[in-house]
Short mmCIF file of C-alpha atoms and ligand atoms in Angstrom, two decimals:
data_model
loop_
_atom_site.label_atom_id
_atom_site.label_comp_id
_atom_site.label_asym_id
_atom_site.label_seq_id
_atom_site.Cartn_x
_atom_site.Cartn_y
_atom_site.Cartn_z
CA UNK X 1 139.56 -141.58 -150.60
CA UNK X 2 139.29 -144.65 -151.69
CA UNK X 3 136.37 -146.83 -151.67
CA UNK X 4 136.31 -150.79 -150.73
CA UNK X 5 134.64 -152.16 -153.39
CA UNK X 6 135.50 -155.68 -152.90
CA UNK X 7 134.96 -158.73 -150.36
CA UNK X 8 137.20 -161.58 -151.34
CA UNK X 9 136.35 -164.09 -148.79
CA UNK X 10 132.51 -164.98 -148.03
CA UNK X 11 130.78 -167.92 -146.53
CA UNK X 12 127.74 -169.36 -147.53
CA UNK X 13 123.87 -171.38 -146.59
CA UNK X 14 126.21 -174.77 -147.09
CA UNK X 15 128.76 -174.05 -144.09
CA UNK X 16 127.53 -176.05 -141.21
CA UNK X 17 129.16 -173.99 -138.34
CA UNK X 18 127.55 -170.61 -140.14
CA UNK X 19 124.17 -169.43 -140.27
CA UNK X 20 121.37 -170.49 -142.72
CA UNK X 21 121.51 -166.97 -144.25
CA UNK X 22 120.70 -167.28 -148.08
CA UNK X 23 122.78 -166.04 -150.62
CA UNK X 24 120.06 -163.67 -151.67
CA UNK X 25 120.87 -161.93 -147.99
CA UNK X 26 124.57 -162.00 -148.43
CA UNK X 27 124.33 -160.26 -151.81
CA UNK X 28 121.99 -157.63 -150.40
CA UNK X 29 124.14 -156.88 -147.51
CA UNK X 30 126.78 -156.04 -149.98
CA UNK X 31 124.63 -154.15 -152.34
CA UNK X 32 123.70 -152.08 -149.38
CA UNK X 33 127.32 -151.28 -148.09
CA UNK X 34 128.19 -150.26 -152.02
CA UNK X 35 130.53 -153.41 -152.65
CA UNK X 36 130.82 -154.10 -156.30
CA UNK X 37 132.73 -157.65 -156.20
CA UNK X 38 132.43 -160.40 -154.03
CA UNK X 39 133.93 -164.17 -153.74
CA UNK X 40 131.91 -166.78 -152.10
CA UNK X 41 134.40 -169.04 -150.67
CA UNK X 42 132.75 -172.03 -148.90
CA UNK X 43 135.17 -174.72 -147.33
CA UNK X 44 136.02 -177.37 -149.80
CA UNK X 45 135.08 -181.01 -148.17
CA UNK X 46 137.48 -182.66 -146.08
CA UNK X 47 138.72 -186.29 -146.50
CA UNK X 48 136.79 -188.78 -144.39
CA UNK X 49 138.90 -190.53 -141.78
CA UNK X 50 141.75 -187.87 -141.63
CA UNK X 51 140.55 -186.45 -138.06
CA UNK X 52 137.27 -187.25 -135.65
CA UNK X 53 133.64 -187.46 -138.02
CA UNK X 54 132.16 -185.13 -135.71
CA UNK X 55 135.01 -182.27 -136.19
CA UNK X 56 134.98 -183.01 -139.65
CA UNK X 57 131.41 -182.58 -140.50
CA UNK X 58 131.22 -179.26 -138.32
CA UNK X 59 134.46 -178.01 -140.18
CA UNK X 60 133.05 -178.36 -143.70
CA UNK X 61 130.42 -179.26 -146.02
CA UNK X 62 130.22 -183.23 -147.23
CA UNK X 63 131.39 -183.91 -150.48
CA UNK X 64 127.74 -184.57 -151.69
CA UNK X 65 126.66 -180.79 -151.63
CA UNK X 66 129.59 -179.49 -153.50
CA UNK X 67 127.42 -179.77 -156.70
CA UNK X 68 124.52 -178.25 -154.93
CA UNK X 69 126.68 -175.04 -153.90
CA UNK X 70 128.14 -174.54 -157.00
CA UNK X 71 124.64 -174.89 -159.08
CA UNK X 72 122.84 -172.65 -156.50
CA UNK X 73 125.54 -169.80 -157.20
CA UNK X 74 125.86 -169.65 -160.77
CA UNK X 75 122.16 -169.12 -160.62
CA UNK X 76 122.74 -166.45 -158.31
CA UNK X 77 125.30 -165.24 -160.66
CA UNK X 78 123.67 -164.62 -163.23
CA UNK X 79 120.17 -163.12 -161.48
CA UNK X 80 122.56 -160.45 -160.35
CA UNK X 81 125.16 -160.12 -162.86
CA UNK X 82 123.96 -156.90 -163.73
CA UNK X 83 124.62 -155.46 -160.18
CA UNK X 84 127.63 -156.89 -158.71
CA UNK X 85 130.43 -159.28 -159.66
CA UNK X 86 130.36 -162.63 -157.88
CA UNK X 87 132.75 -164.96 -158.16
CA UNK X 88 132.31 -168.81 -157.30
CA UNK X 89 135.08 -170.34 -155.05
CA UNK X 90 136.44 -172.32 -151.90
CA UNK X 91 138.23 -171.88 -149.30
CA UNK X 92 140.82 -174.84 -149.59
CA UNK X 93 142.15 -176.61 -146.43
CA UNK X 94 146.16 -177.37 -147.15
CA UNK X 95 146.24 -180.86 -145.44
CA UNK X 96 149.80 -182.17 -145.43
CA UNK X 97 149.80 -185.62 -146.39
CA UNK X 98 146.33 -185.50 -148.35
CA UNK X 99 147.67 -183.42 -151.21
CA UNK X 100 146.53 -185.79 -153.64
CA UNK X 101 143.05 -185.79 -152.44
CA UNK X 102 142.96 -182.19 -152.75
CA UNK X 103 144.23 -181.71 -155.85
CA UNK X 104 141.75 -184.34 -157.18
CA UNK X 105 138.88 -182.15 -155.88
CA UNK X 106 140.20 -179.35 -157.29
CA UNK X 107 140.89 -180.83 -160.74
CA UNK X 108 137.32 -181.78 -160.49
CA UNK X 109 135.71 -178.47 -159.72
CA UNK X 110 138.08 -176.01 -160.37
CA UNK X 111 136.66 -175.41 -163.96
CA UNK X 112 133.76 -173.85 -162.08
CA UNK X 113 135.34 -171.30 -159.77
CA UNK X 114 136.92 -167.87 -160.45
CA UNK X 115 138.69 -166.90 -156.94
CA UNK X 116 139.75 -169.35 -154.26
CA UNK X 117 141.81 -169.28 -151.15
CA UNK X 118 144.34 -171.89 -149.41
CA UNK X 119 143.96 -172.01 -145.78
CA UNK X 120 145.59 -173.96 -142.69
CA UNK X 121 143.07 -174.88 -140.03
CA UNK X 122 145.00 -177.97 -139.14
CA UNK X 123 148.67 -179.44 -138.46
CA UNK X 124 150.06 -182.30 -138.78
CA UNK X 125 151.75 -183.56 -135.82
CA UNK X 126 153.32 -187.24 -135.37
CA UNK X 127 150.93 -188.44 -137.85
CA UNK X 128 147.80 -186.94 -136.38
CA UNK X 129 146.07 -183.87 -137.14
CA UNK X 130 145.24 -181.05 -134.64
CA UNK X 131 142.41 -178.07 -135.86
CA UNK X 132 144.12 -174.64 -134.75
CA UNK X 133 141.51 -172.56 -134.27
CA UNK X 134 138.97 -174.44 -132.91
CA UNK X 135 138.84 -173.94 -129.08
CA UNK X 136 141.68 -172.61 -126.47
CA UNK X 137 141.86 -176.25 -125.03
CA UNK X 138 142.38 -177.78 -128.40
CA UNK X 139 145.41 -174.79 -129.14
CA UNK X 140 146.59 -175.96 -125.71
CA UNK X 141 146.56 -179.57 -126.86
CA UNK X 142 148.92 -178.20 -129.25
CA UNK X 143 151.07 -176.32 -127.18
CA UNK X 144 151.66 -179.45 -124.63
CA UNK X 145 152.58 -181.81 -127.51
CA UNK X 146 155.21 -179.36 -129.55
CA UNK X 147 156.63 -178.24 -126.13
CA UNK X 148 155.41 -174.49 -126.24
CA UNK X 149 153.58 -171.88 -128.10
CA UNK X 150 156.52 -170.95 -130.19
CA UNK X 151 156.68 -174.31 -131.63
CA UNK X 152 153.06 -174.24 -132.58
CA UNK X 153 153.90 -171.04 -134.47
CA UNK X 154 156.79 -172.59 -136.09
CA UNK X 155 154.64 -175.42 -137.07
CA UNK X 156 152.21 -173.13 -138.52
CA UNK X 157 154.70 -171.33 -140.45
CA UNK X 158 156.31 -174.50 -141.64
CA UNK X 159 153.40 -175.54 -142.94
CA UNK X 160 152.18 -172.56 -144.58
CA UNK X 161 155.74 -172.58 -146.26
CA UNK X 162 154.82 -176.21 -147.56
CA UNK X 163 151.49 -175.13 -148.69
CA UNK X 164 152.83 -172.34 -150.95
CA UNK X 165 155.51 -174.40 -152.45
CA UNK X 166 153.25 -177.46 -152.97
CA UNK X 167 151.50 -178.70 -156.24
CA UNK X 168 148.11 -178.81 -155.93
CA UNK X 169 147.14 -178.75 -159.93
CA UNK X 170 146.70 -175.60 -162.06
CA UNK X 171 143.17 -174.96 -159.49
CA UNK X 172 145.31 -173.96 -156.61
CA UNK X 173 144.32 -170.89 -154.91
CA UNK X 174 146.53 -168.08 -155.32
CA UNK X 175 145.60 -166.30 -152.22
CA UNK X 176 146.80 -167.69 -148.65
CA UNK X 177 143.75 -167.40 -146.21
CA UNK X 178 143.98 -165.46 -142.71
CA UNK X 179 147.78 -165.79 -142.46
CA UNK X 180 148.28 -165.00 -138.49
CA UNK X 181 145.60 -167.67 -137.66
CA UNK X 182 147.78 -168.90 -135.15
CA UNK X 183 147.23 -166.01 -132.97
CA UNK X 184 143.15 -166.55 -132.86
CA UNK X 185 143.78 -167.47 -129.04
CA UNK X 186 146.59 -164.71 -128.47
CA UNK X 187 145.57 -163.19 -125.33
CA UNK X 188 145.40 -166.74 -123.73
CA UNK X 189 148.33 -167.51 -125.19
CA UNK X 190 150.45 -164.42 -125.54
CA UNK X 191 153.71 -164.54 -127.87
CA UNK X 192 155.48 -162.35 -130.42
CA UNK X 193 156.88 -164.50 -132.91
CA UNK X 194 160.71 -163.32 -133.99
CA UNK X 195 161.73 -166.02 -136.78
CA UNK X 196 161.80 -163.56 -139.18
CA UNK X 197 163.95 -166.12 -141.31
CA UNK X 198 160.93 -168.11 -141.98
CA UNK X 199 158.74 -165.57 -142.26
CA UNK X 200 160.94 -164.01 -145.18
CA UNK X 201 161.28 -167.33 -146.86
CA UNK X 202 157.53 -167.14 -147.07
CA UNK X 203 157.54 -163.72 -148.40
CA UNK X 204 159.84 -164.83 -151.27
CA UNK X 205 157.93 -167.45 -152.16
CA UNK X 206 154.79 -165.42 -152.16
CA UNK X 207 156.23 -163.20 -154.19
CA UNK X 208 157.81 -165.67 -156.63
CA UNK X 209 154.45 -166.90 -157.59
CA UNK X 210 152.33 -163.40 -157.45
CA UNK X 211 150.41 -165.03 -154.46
CA UNK X 212 148.42 -163.03 -152.73
CA UNK X 213 147.22 -162.54 -149.04
CA UNK X 214 143.78 -162.63 -147.66
CA UNK X 215 143.65 -159.54 -145.48
CA UNK X 216 141.12 -160.81 -143.44
CA UNK X 217 138.88 -159.15 -140.50
CA UNK X 218 137.31 -161.80 -138.95
CA UNK X 219 139.91 -161.73 -136.27
CA UNK X 220 139.00 -158.64 -135.07
CA UNK X 221 135.66 -160.44 -134.08
CA UNK X 222 137.61 -163.35 -132.22
CA UNK X 223 137.25 -162.36 -128.22
CA UNK X 224 140.62 -163.76 -127.76
CA UNK X 225 142.59 -162.06 -130.90
CA UNK X 226 140.74 -158.93 -131.50
CA UNK X 227 143.19 -157.96 -134.40
CA UNK X 228 143.64 -158.46 -137.95
CA UNK X 229 144.97 -161.34 -139.96
CA UNK X 230 147.77 -160.32 -140.51
CA UNK X 231 148.99 -158.24 -137.79
CA UNK X 232 152.23 -157.76 -136.17
CA UNK X 233 155.55 -159.03 -137.88
CA UNK X 234 153.96 -160.88 -140.58
CA UNK X 235 152.05 -157.82 -142.02
CA UNK X 236 154.99 -155.22 -141.78
CA UNK X 237 156.84 -157.86 -143.65
CA UNK X 238 154.15 -158.61 -146.19
CA UNK X 239 154.00 -154.70 -146.46
CA UNK X 240 158.03 -154.18 -147.31
CA UNK X 241 157.82 -157.48 -149.58
CA UNK X 242 154.45 -155.60 -151.68
CA UNK X 243 152.88 -158.42 -151.08
CA UNK X 244 148.95 -157.80 -152.50
CA UNK X 245 146.39 -158.24 -150.19
CA UNK X 246 142.70 -158.73 -150.70
CA UNK X 247 140.40 -157.74 -148.07
CA UNK X 248 138.03 -160.64 -146.83
CA UNK X 249 135.39 -160.50 -144.13
CA UNK X 250 135.17 -164.24 -143.80
CA UNK X 251 131.53 -163.67 -143.10
CA UNK X 252 129.35 -166.74 -141.99
CA UNK X 253 126.18 -164.12 -141.61
CA UNK X 254 124.98 -161.59 -144.11
CA UNK X 255 125.61 -158.78 -141.57
CA UNK X 256 129.38 -159.50 -141.39
CA UNK X 257 129.94 -159.08 -145.09
CA UNK X 258 132.53 -155.97 -145.45
CA UNK X 259 132.49 -155.94 -141.69
CA UNK X 260 135.20 -153.41 -140.20
CA UNK X 261 136.59 -152.45 -143.68
CA UNK X 262 136.00 -149.22 -143.24
CA UNK X 263 137.72 -148.89 -139.80
CA UNK X 264 140.69 -150.48 -141.08
CA UNK X 265 140.71 -147.91 -143.77
CA UNK X 266 140.58 -145.09 -141.33
CA UNK X 267 143.17 -146.43 -139.18
CA UNK X 268 146.01 -146.31 -141.72
CA UNK X 269 146.09 -149.67 -143.37
CA UNK X 270 144.79 -147.96 -146.70
CA UNK X 271 148.34 -147.93 -148.09
CA UNK X 272 148.13 -151.41 -148.51
CA UNK X 273 144.81 -151.57 -149.83
CA UNK X 274 146.00 -149.07 -152.61
CA UNK X 275 147.44 -152.01 -154.45
CA UNK X 276 144.94 -154.66 -153.45
CA UNK X 277 141.40 -153.39 -153.95
CA UNK X 278 140.16 -151.88 -157.32
CA UNK X 279 139.36 -148.53 -157.27
CA UNK X 280 136.65 -147.10 -159.47
CA UNK X 281 138.43 -144.32 -161.97
CA UNK X 282 135.81 -141.80 -161.24
CA UNK X 283 136.53 -142.27 -157.39
CA UNK X 284 140.60 -141.52 -157.71
ZN1 ZN L 301 134.02 -171.28 -141.81
ZN1 ZN L 302 139.64 -170.01 -142.66
#
């Protein structure tokens, strides 16, 4: 029996759609459940003007708060260094067409980070950006715009393929966030994606770069999803291609740190974790 010791995807008091729980509260919870390594991956600010201001300000902290986030985290890291390993990082949005903007932020702040995630929350369709995971109504808009649920999956995975191949400089994250997020409203828009050719291309590109996947438990908490990211065919392929998976709670509240990790171990996903998590020598 292994112990899960790492949560690789945690938000912070700087997240505008999260809670005001302090770093101390997140860390207290991590210690309480026995983790010995955590990564704070706050959303990297989004470019002004690429989408409605209100949505943008809800999705990510403003650029002016990055410095405060990193500074506070550096103090916190030092304060807890004897008790838990804390990584600083970002959940970076891959925004097709804004690669220069993203690369510039990563070049500026990357040297102060140790562990980051690259996620897709926005799809570019006909020169506009649409948020994939905000509301069922917005998802429906995408479905109508693209002509079907299958087309939304196609667009999502094509964007993911680009995100893996794109050059975002030396600080580009090496882990893909919640890689089946397109299924967040799955019970309203039920669909089994079968385009294995595209998914296998993704696996090959991940493998070639030794990229990891965020094995994210947040979907279990979403009312219209209730499954892990990744699940289904994507999960099966990732296993077959032996893509390294790192557990992430995607916690936006201290109580959610490490959420559902134990349950997932018991449900038989542990074979994946074997390669993904660090297991203390004495416990093996
Ligand atoms: Zn968030
Ligand atoms: Zn995310």
